[in-house]
Amino acid sequence: MFKDDQHLTEKQKGILAAATELFAEKGYAATSTSEIAKKAGVAEGTIFRHYKSKKDLLLTIVSPTMIKVISPMVKKDINKVLDKEYDTFQDFLRAMIANRITFVKKNTSLLRIFIQELPFHEELKKQVIEQIGKDVLERLREVIRHYQGKGQIIEMHPDTIIRVAAASTLSYILAKYVVFPEVDWDEEAEIERMIQILSDGIAVKNSD
Amino acid sequence: MFKDDQHLTEKQKGILAAATELFAEKGYAATSTSEIAKKAGVAEGTIFRHYKSKKDLLLTIVSPTMIKVISPMVKKDINKVLDKEYDTFQDFLRAMIANRITFVKKNTSLLRIFIQELPFHEELKKQVIEQIGKDVLERLREVIRHYQGKGQIIEMHPDTIIRVAAASTLSYILAKYVVFPEVDWDEEAEIERMIQILSDGIAVKNSD
Amino acid sequence: MFKDDQHLTEKQKGILAAATELFAEKGYAATSTSEIAKKAGVAEGTIFRHYKSKKDLLLTIVSPTMIKVISPMVKKDINKVLDKEYDTFQDFLRAMIANRITFVKKNTSLLRIFIQELPFHEELKKQVIEQIGKDVLERLREVIRHYQGKGQIIEMHPDTIIRVAAASTLSYILAKYVVFPEVDWDEEAEIERMIQILSDGIAVKNSD
Amino acid sequence: MFKDDQHLTEKQKGILAAATELFAEKGYAATSTSEIAKKAGVAEGTIFRHYKSKKDLLLTIVSPTMIKVISPMVKKDINKVLDKEYDTFQDFLRAMIANRITFVKKNTSLLRIFIQELPFHEELKKQVIEQIGKDVLERLREVIRHYQGKGQIIEMHPDTIIRVAAASTLSYILAKYVVFPEVDWDEEAEIERMIQILSDGIAVKNSD
DNA sequence: AATGAATGAGGTTTCATTCAT
DNA sequence: AATGAATGAAACCTCATTCAT
């Protein structure tokens, strides 16, 4: 994840990777800098040459800068879906969910840290909400309007539809992959039914 | 919360309450026993007279025993909704959501701890899932079947419907009250639309 | 020095004594808390139970509170001289110098710390100057006026006389006992001549 | 100060200057080599290319070699006063004090380091005392004898007179410019009175 | 000569836990 | 039961020094 970013030395990348993994696994407060150093294969002092403090290390992983590195990845990733033209909103939903699942699977550690540490860092929370929010929201609105234009989705403020759909799908995905990764649900079927229900709720009712 | 429970002394209740609040606020690992002692108004040593270790204190708060104390409260609480007869499934949903919001508001601290600490305690996770799951699930199934019997809900395995509805509503509530308590949404309207969409997705389509 | 002060435990007194000695000997920054702990015969953690930080330990030794403990000692000490009636101002000077030498000899460590660390602690400097200054200065003024009244000292503002006499004698004493304790001067004779010169400079010239 | 000295490169002079300033400001032990490097505008490693260790850097600043660099400056400086012929010993004293004040003002940092670090370096102390002592003392003796020859100063061993006068004036100057630079005294008047008293103490009494 | 990343010993500080009172 | 001083292991962090470039 941190491989091609900027001009980081191998050691720095190693430290970031080790810290990310350990923070995700055990939580920030329960991870010691000596563990990080050992896992990264560097001396403990080396960590502090690059990051003023343990907290600074966390913020670097999770900071605006990092978000700026990730956010484009996210957007580019999402755009793969947004740029395609789907016949029905259901198809779009299905593709979107598949896409998000892939993303979550690839970034479980980072997301876990976000979920775990966000509550303790007010400023960060706001930044995340704004940054990710604004960037992605506008694109999604376009999509909703697009399918509304095609007469496939009920006329309702796009934000509301996004919110309900996103709340349902994202929280479903997060719950499944980040919070309870070991619980075994029948994914395929489950998702299909979720799509069914959601799109039924959102779709224009022919005969109404 | 710990007031009428069992045979706890005042000090013990104070310790549990202080610990719960601090764990929720700062996280388990970032809370020191001396802080707990100060907040509870007892000496540091006193904590260890009642709880073998700090971890023991956490487990007590979050443990099966505690769940058994809380679970009945939860069930009793939920039953207020389940026991009533609602004309439509929509009414039921609305009441249920209102009921859950009240519950979450009253138990924010405890829920926050669950969310924060569950990932780090495998055994606990299973217990919570089973305990709460079994107890409540069966009742909910009955409700779904009830409204299916009345022809208001599509014929689909109750668990699926519950999962989708619960995932949407609960994660909505948790996000709103526990994870992002300071973000200001237009609650009333938002919930109403969510209900709309959900029940539309779940409801039997007249004209189909 | 810290024996009968307040309600300190034996350990605390030991820590203060050890720290005072080591700070004086090697300087504050060059003294490690582990050295202090070892010398005081306590665990390192014990130091931090009583003093928030190493700096706090220094400030305690050298602080207003400490000054308040020492200042009375100083004043009481000085008063032994001030309260007596001396025939000539020379006799007074002689007694005063002997008295200060005794004091300096008894508090070499503490004074050394003051001299070493004062330059780095602005606030402290002011406090020391004010505290000691005010308390003692007024008494000394009285003495000067007293001998001026007897016609033994030239009419000049008491403060100036005090400043010259004090600067000469005190800095002589400090240099001799604190800064260069190992240089071997012929004390008796040296002091006697100093008194000679000073009192000659200050005394009323008979034949003028 | 280190500008025209010897064959030092620009970098070396920069390091010495930065170190001198910082040692004076914060003390030797509290100054880090990285601070020195930053202030001098060189890499950390560069310091150790020129000076074996941090201690070596201090010793270079404060060492016999340095003293040999400074001592001539001091002597040359003092000689400006010694070489002139003054009508009265008072005039000489006045010129001498002015000269010393100029010197102290120009070398505050270095003097501060001497005062701060001397107590912790026995050998150094001896060297300073000998070096500066011998060089300057003989010249001063001549001066005293000179004014004794003119019948202006009492017959007393020159060293004693020097010691009293020097102790008074130097310690006055040091206190004023190095130890308590921010306290605001009325310099002119204060010095004049000091000269008055000292010379009265030392002068030959006409009418005795 | 100069750099600055890397080191690791050691510094300060925190904290869960024990124990004499 | 309750206290809180004491502990010591381990946490976070600093820094003089080395070394490959």
mmCIF file of N, CA and C in Angstrom, chain B residues 119-184:
data_model
loop_
_atom_site.group_PDB
_atom_site.id
_atom_site.type_symbol
_atom_site.label_atom_id
_atom_site.label_comp_id
_atom_site.label_asym_id
_atom_site.label_seq_id
_atom_site.Cartn_x
_atom_site.Cartn_y
_atom_site.Cartn_z
ATOM 1 N N PRO B 119 -13.456 -6.373 18.747
ATOM 2 C CA PRO B 119 -12.506 -6.925 17.779
ATOM 3 C C PRO B 119 -11.306 -7.598 18.422
ATOM 4 N N PHE B 120 -10.994 -7.212 19.670
ATOM 5 C CA PHE B 120 -9.793 -7.753 20.293
ATOM 6 C C PHE B 120 -10.069 -8.924 21.234
ATOM 7 N N HIS B 121 -11.304 -9.370 21.267
ATOM 8 C CA HIS B 121 -11.630 -10.436 22.205
ATOM 9 C C HIS B 121 -12.525 -11.475 21.537
ATOM 10 N N GLU B 122 -11.875 -12.387 20.827
ATOM 11 C CA GLU B 122 -12.588 -13.370 20.015
ATOM 12 C C GLU B 122 -13.724 -14.066 20.763
ATOM 13 N N GLU B 123 -13.375 -14.665 21.893
ATOM 14 C CA GLU B 123 -14.390 -15.438 22.639
ATOM 15 C C GLU B 123 -15.617 -14.582 22.894
ATOM 16 N N LEU B 124 -15.329 -13.377 23.361
ATOM 17 C CA LEU B 124 -16.401 -12.465 23.711
ATOM 18 C C LEU B 124 -17.349 -12.243 22.537
ATOM 19 N N LYS B 125 -16.750 -12.013 21.397
ATOM 20 C CA LYS B 125 -17.547 -11.749 20.207
ATOM 21 C C LYS B 125 -18.577 -12.842 19.987
ATOM 22 N N LYS B 126 -18.083 -14.073 20.023
ATOM 23 C CA LYS B 126 -19.002 -15.199 19.811
ATOM 24 C C LYS B 126 -20.121 -15.193 20.826
ATOM 25 N N GLN B 127 -19.726 -15.018 22.094
ATOM 26 C CA GLN B 127 -20.742 -15.026 23.145
ATOM 27 C C GLN B 127 -21.820 -13.980 22.894
ATOM 28 N N VAL B 128 -21.351 -12.775 22.545
ATOM 29 C CA VAL B 128 -22.311 -11.703 22.320
ATOM 30 C C VAL B 128 -23.259 -12.073 21.188
ATOM 31 N N ILE B 129 -22.652 -12.532 20.096
ATOM 32 C CA ILE B 129 -23.472 -12.896 18.948
ATOM 33 C C ILE B 129 -24.508 -13.948 19.320
ATOM 34 N N GLU B 130 -24.037 -15.002 19.947
ATOM 35 C CA GLU B 130 -24.960 -16.075 20.328
ATOM 36 C C GLU B 130 -26.037 -15.584 21.274
ATOM 37 N N GLN B 131 -25.544 -15.043 22.393
ATOM 38 C CA GLN B 131 -26.445 -14.642 23.474
ATOM 39 C C GLN B 131 -27.570 -13.732 22.973
ATOM 40 N N ILE B 132 -27.110 -12.548 22.483
ATOM 41 C CA ILE B 132 -28.102 -11.594 22.008
ATOM 42 C C ILE B 132 -28.861 -12.184 20.823
ATOM 43 N N GLY B 133 -28.094 -12.739 19.903
ATOM 44 C CA GLY B 133 -28.692 -13.296 18.704
ATOM 45 C C GLY B 133 -29.863 -14.208 19.018
ATOM 46 N N LYS B 134 -29.568 -15.308 19.692
ATOM 47 C CA LYS B 134 -30.614 -16.305 19.953
ATOM 48 C C LYS B 134 -31.828 -15.711 20.638
ATOM 49 N N ASP B 135 -31.538 -14.995 21.715
ATOM 50 C CA ASP B 135 -32.631 -14.475 22.533
ATOM 51 C C ASP B 135 -33.618 -13.652 21.709
ATOM 52 N N VAL B 136 -33.062 -12.757 20.945
ATOM 53 C CA VAL B 136 -33.904 -11.785 20.278
ATOM 54 C C VAL B 136 -34.420 -12.300 18.937
ATOM 55 N N LEU B 137 -33.552 -13.067 18.263
ATOM 56 C CA LEU B 137 -33.867 -13.496 16.903
ATOM 57 C C LEU B 137 -35.204 -14.237 16.824
ATOM 58 N N GLU B 138 -35.382 -15.151 17.753
ATOM 59 C CA GLU B 138 -36.582 -15.974 17.695
ATOM 60 C C GLU B 138 -37.853 -15.126 17.773
ATOM 61 N N ARG B 139 -37.799 -14.124 18.637
ATOM 62 C CA ARG B 139 -38.943 -13.248 18.767
ATOM 63 C C ARG B 139 -39.203 -12.481 17.475
ATOM 64 N N LEU B 140 -38.103 -12.021 16.878
ATOM 65 C CA LEU B 140 -38.249 -11.247 15.644
ATOM 66 C C LEU B 140 -38.823 -12.122 14.529
ATOM 67 N N ARG B 141 -38.339 -13.359 14.484
ATOM 68 C CA ARG B 141 -38.867 -14.289 13.465
ATOM 69 C C ARG B 141 -40.387 -14.387 13.592
ATOM 70 N N GLU B 142 -40.823 -14.511 14.804
ATOM 71 C CA GLU B 142 -42.266 -14.617 15.026
ATOM 72 C C GLU B 142 -42.988 -13.410 14.424
ATOM 73 N N VAL B 143 -42.391 -12.233 14.686
ATOM 74 C CA VAL B 143 -43.024 -11.008 14.202
ATOM 75 C C VAL B 143 -43.115 -11.036 12.677
ATOM 76 N N ILE B 144 -41.978 -11.352 12.051
ATOM 77 C CA ILE B 144 -41.971 -11.396 10.590
ATOM 78 C C ILE B 144 -43.049 -12.355 10.097
ATOM 79 N N ARG B 145 -43.052 -13.559 10.676
ATOM 80 C CA ARG B 145 -44.055 -14.549 10.244
ATOM 81 C C ARG B 145 -45.469 -14.010 10.452
ATOM 82 N N HIS B 146 -45.590 -13.267 11.564
ATOM 83 C CA HIS B 146 -46.886 -12.686 11.871
ATOM 84 C C HIS B 146 -47.372 -11.784 10.741
ATOM 85 N N TYR B 147 -46.478 -10.896 10.302
ATOM 86 C CA TYR B 147 -46.885 -9.957 9.252
ATOM 87 C C TYR B 147 -46.925 -10.634 7.880
ATOM 88 N N GLN B 148 -46.131 -11.697 7.745
ATOM 89 C CA GLN B 148 -46.259 -12.488 6.504
ATOM 90 C C GLN B 148 -47.631 -13.155 6.473
ATOM 91 N N GLY B 149 -48.034 -13.640 7.652
ATOM 92 C CA GLY B 149 -49.358 -14.264 7.749
ATOM 93 C C GLY B 149 -50.471 -13.294 7.369
ATOM 94 N N LYS B 150 -50.257 -12.046 7.743
ATOM 95 C CA LYS B 150 -51.246 -11.038 7.412
ATOM 96 C C LYS B 150 -51.132 -10.579 5.952
ATOM 97 N N GLY B 151 -50.157 -11.168 5.223
ATOM 98 C CA GLY B 151 -50.019 -10.839 3.800
ATOM 99 C C GLY B 151 -49.376 -9.491 3.554
ATOM 100 N N GLN B 152 -48.687 -8.971 4.587
ATOM 101 C CA GLN B 152 -48.092 -7.641 4.400
ATOM 102 C C GLN B 152 -46.636 -7.704 3.961
ATOM 103 N N ILE B 153 -46.014 -8.806 4.177
ATOM 104 C CA ILE B 153 -44.599 -8.922 3.828
ATOM 105 C C ILE B 153 -44.405 -10.063 2.838
ATOM 106 N N ILE B 154 -43.468 -9.835 1.925
ATOM 107 C CA ILE B 154 -43.173 -10.852 0.913
ATOM 108 C C ILE B 154 -42.747 -12.149 1.575
ATOM 109 N N GLU B 155 -42.990 -13.230 0.885
ATOM 110 C CA GLU B 155 -42.593 -14.548 1.389
ATOM 111 C C GLU B 155 -41.100 -14.733 1.109
ATOM 112 N N MET B 156 -40.347 -14.683 2.098
ATOM 113 C CA MET B 156 -38.899 -14.825 1.999
ATOM 114 C C MET B 156 -38.477 -15.312 3.373
ATOM 115 N N HIS B 157 -37.347 -16.003 3.476
ATOM 116 C CA HIS B 157 -36.960 -16.512 4.790
ATOM 117 C C HIS B 157 -36.857 -15.365 5.789
ATOM 118 N N PRO B 158 -37.519 -15.460 6.887
ATOM 119 C CA PRO B 158 -37.532 -14.364 7.871
ATOM 120 C C PRO B 158 -36.143 -13.836 8.209
ATOM 121 N N ASP B 159 -35.178 -14.754 8.356
ATOM 122 C CA ASP B 159 -33.832 -14.304 8.728
ATOM 123 C C ASP B 159 -33.261 -13.298 7.742
ATOM 124 N N THR B 160 -33.501 -13.514 6.481
ATOM 125 C CA THR B 160 -32.985 -12.590 5.480
ATOM 126 C C THR B 160 -33.600 -11.208 5.645
ATOM 127 N N ILE B 161 -34.902 -11.212 5.784
ATOM 128 C CA ILE B 161 -35.578 -9.930 5.976
ATOM 129 C C ILE B 161 -35.062 -9.232 7.220
ATOM 130 N N ILE B 162 -34.944 -9.991 8.283
ATOM 131 C CA ILE B 162 -34.441 -9.405 9.530
ATOM 132 C C ILE B 162 -33.052 -8.828 9.311
ATOM 133 N N ARG B 163 -32.220 -9.632 8.639
ATOM 134 C CA ARG B 163 -30.842 -9.178 8.466
ATOM 135 C C ARG B 163 -30.765 -7.862 7.688
ATOM 136 N N VAL B 164 -31.463 -7.808 6.620
ATOM 137 C CA VAL B 164 -31.416 -6.573 5.825
ATOM 138 C C VAL B 164 -31.980 -5.393 6.614
ATOM 139 N N ALA B 165 -33.157 -5.611 7.176
ATOM 140 C CA ALA B 165 -33.778 -4.525 7.934
ATOM 141 C C ALA B 165 -32.915 -4.129 9.124
ATOM 142 N N ALA B 166 -32.401 -5.137 9.831
ATOM 143 C CA ALA B 166 -31.599 -4.846 11.022
ATOM 144 C C ALA B 166 -30.294 -4.177 10.630
ATOM 145 N N ALA B 167 -29.641 -4.735 9.599
ATOM 146 C CA ALA B 167 -28.385 -4.143 9.168
ATOM 147 C C ALA B 167 -28.581 -2.675 8.838
ATOM 148 N N SER B 168 -29.627 -2.383 8.118
ATOM 149 C CA SER B 168 -29.877 -0.992 7.725
ATOM 150 C C SER B 168 -30.179 -0.126 8.935
ATOM 151 N N THR B 169 -31.161 -0.542 9.698
ATOM 152 C CA THR B 169 -31.591 0.316 10.800
ATOM 153 C C THR B 169 -30.542 0.409 11.908
ATOM 154 N N LEU B 170 -30.027 -0.732 12.336
ATOM 155 C CA LEU B 170 -29.071 -0.691 13.438
ATOM 156 C C LEU B 170 -27.815 0.077 13.062
ATOM 157 N N SER B 171 -27.303 -0.247 11.883
ATOM 158 C CA SER B 171 -26.065 0.442 11.522
ATOM 159 C C SER B 171 -26.323 1.928 11.355
ATOM 160 N N TYR B 172 -27.527 2.252 10.906
ATOM 161 C CA TYR B 172 -27.904 3.660 10.828
ATOM 162 C C TYR B 172 -27.878 4.280 12.221
ATOM 163 N N ILE B 173 -28.503 3.624 13.128
ATOM 164 C CA ILE B 173 -28.583 4.150 14.493
ATOM 165 C C ILE B 173 -27.199 4.227 15.139
ATOM 166 N N LEU B 174 -26.443 3.154 14.998
ATOM 167 C CA LEU B 174 -25.113 3.154 15.595
ATOM 168 C C LEU B 174 -24.270 4.282 15.015
ATOM 169 N N ALA B 175 -24.291 4.378 13.701
ATOM 170 C CA ALA B 175 -23.514 5.439 13.064
ATOM 171 C C ALA B 175 -23.924 6.783 13.637
ATOM 172 N N LYS B 176 -25.229 6.974 13.724
ATOM 173 C CA LYS B 176 -25.737 8.266 14.149
ATOM 174 C C LYS B 176 -25.429 8.580 15.612
ATOM 175 N N TYR B 177 -25.615 7.618 16.491
ATOM 176 C CA TYR B 177 -25.512 7.935 17.912
ATOM 177 C C TYR B 177 -24.187 7.568 18.555
ATOM 178 N N VAL B 178 -23.530 6.573 18.015
ATOM 179 C CA VAL B 178 -22.320 6.111 18.684
ATOM 180 C C VAL B 178 -21.061 6.569 17.958
ATOM 181 N N VAL B 179 -21.035 6.372 16.651
ATOM 182 C CA VAL B 179 -19.799 6.670 15.932
ATOM 183 C C VAL B 179 -19.671 8.149 15.556
ATOM 184 N N PHE B 180 -20.746 8.705 15.021
ATOM 185 C CA PHE B 180 -20.698 10.129 14.662
ATOM 186 C C PHE B 180 -21.773 10.924 15.392
ATOM 187 N N PRO B 181 -21.696 10.973 16.720
ATOM 188 C CA PRO B 181 -22.788 11.612 17.470
ATOM 189 C C PRO B 181 -22.944 13.095 17.159
ATOM 190 N N GLU B 182 -21.874 13.715 16.650
ATOM 191 C CA GLU B 182 -21.962 15.168 16.484
ATOM 192 C C GLU B 182 -22.461 15.613 15.107
ATOM 193 N N VAL B 183 -22.464 14.700 14.145
ATOM 194 C CA VAL B 183 -22.993 15.075 12.842
ATOM 195 C C VAL B 183 -24.498 15.299 12.949
ATOM 196 N N ASP B 184 -24.944 16.351 12.288
ATOM 197 C CA ASP B 184 -26.340 16.720 12.486
ATOM 198 C C ASP B 184 -27.215 16.372 11.281
#
